[in-house]
Amino acid sequence: PVIKTSVSPTSGQELTFTCKSTNGYPKPNLYWINRTDNSLIDGTLQNNTVYLNERGLYDVVSTLRIPWEANVNV
């Protein structure tokens, strides 16, 4: 997986993380985790797309948008 994030966010801004992975098998399960306390991040903050490509493998794109917080380590 390749994960990218918004550049140098400051307090009060929204953080955006994008995860992309291609040519995987089997069909993936995707989880965003707050590594500070190992809790799952609310699924309503995510936009996940998983599809079968022309090679019969799975491509994934997931975008996570969360408010900036000092105690979140994704």
Coordinates of N, CA, C and O in Angstrom, one line a residue, residues 3 17 31-41 64 66 69-74:
I3 N 0.6 5.2 1.1 CA -0.3 6.2 1.8 C 0.3 7.6 1.7 O 1.5 7.8 1.9
F17 N -5.9 11.5 4.4 CA -5.0 10.4 4.1 C -5.6 9.7 2.9 O -6.8 9.4 2.9
Y31 N -8.7 -1.2 7.0 CA -9.0 -0.6 8.3 C -8.0 0.6 8.5 O -6.8 0.5 8.3
W32 N -8.5 1.7 9.0 CA -7.7 2.8 9.5 C -7.7 2.8 11.0 O -8.8 2.6 11.6
I33 N -6.5 2.8 11.6 CA -6.4 2.6 13.0 C -5.7 3.8 13.6 O -4.7 4.3 13.1
N34 N -6.2 4.3 14.8 CA -5.6 5.3 15.6 C -4.5 4.6 16.4 O -4.8 3.9 17.4
R35 N -3.3 4.7 16.0 CA -2.2 4.0 16.7 C -1.9 4.5 18.1 O -1.2 3.8 18.8
T36 N -2.4 5.6 18.5 CA -2.3 6.1 19.8 C -2.9 5.1 20.8 O -2.3 4.8 21.9
D37 N -4.1 4.6 20.5 CA -4.8 3.7 21.4 C -5.2 2.4 20.7 O -6.0 1.6 21.3
N38 N -4.8 2.2 19.4 CA -5.1 1.0 18.6 C -6.6 0.9 18.4 O -7.1 -0.2 18.2
S39 N -7.4 2.0 18.4 CA -8.8 1.9 18.1 C -9.0 2.1 16.6 O -8.3 2.8 15.9
L40 N -10.1 1.5 16.1 CA -10.5 1.7 14.7 C -11.1 3.1 14.6 O -11.8 3.6 15.4
I41 N -10.7 3.7 13.5 CA -11.3 5.1 13.2 C -12.6 4.9 12.5 O -12.8 4.1 11.7
L64 N -9.3 8.9 3.9 CA -9.8 9.2 5.2 C -9.7 10.7 5.5 O -8.6 11.3 5.2
I66 N -10.2 13.4 8.6 CA -10.5 13.5 10.0 C -10.0 14.9 10.5 O -9.1 15.5 9.9
E69 N -6.1 16.5 15.2 CA -6.0 16.4 16.7 C -4.6 16.0 17.0 O -4.0 15.2 16.3
A70 N -4.1 16.5 18.1 CA -2.7 16.3 18.5 C -2.5 14.8 18.9 O -1.4 14.3 18.9
N71 N -3.6 14.1 19.3 CA -3.4 12.8 19.9 C -3.8 11.7 18.9 O -4.1 10.6 19.3
V72 N -3.8 12.0 17.6 CA -4.1 10.9 16.6 C -2.9 10.6 15.8 O -2.2 11.4 15.3
N73 N -2.6 9.3 15.8 CA -1.4 8.8 15.1 C -2.0 7.7 14.2 O -2.2 6.6 14.6
V74 N -2.2 8.0 12.9 CA -2.9 7.1 12.0 C -1.8 6.1 11.4 O -0.8 6.5 11.0

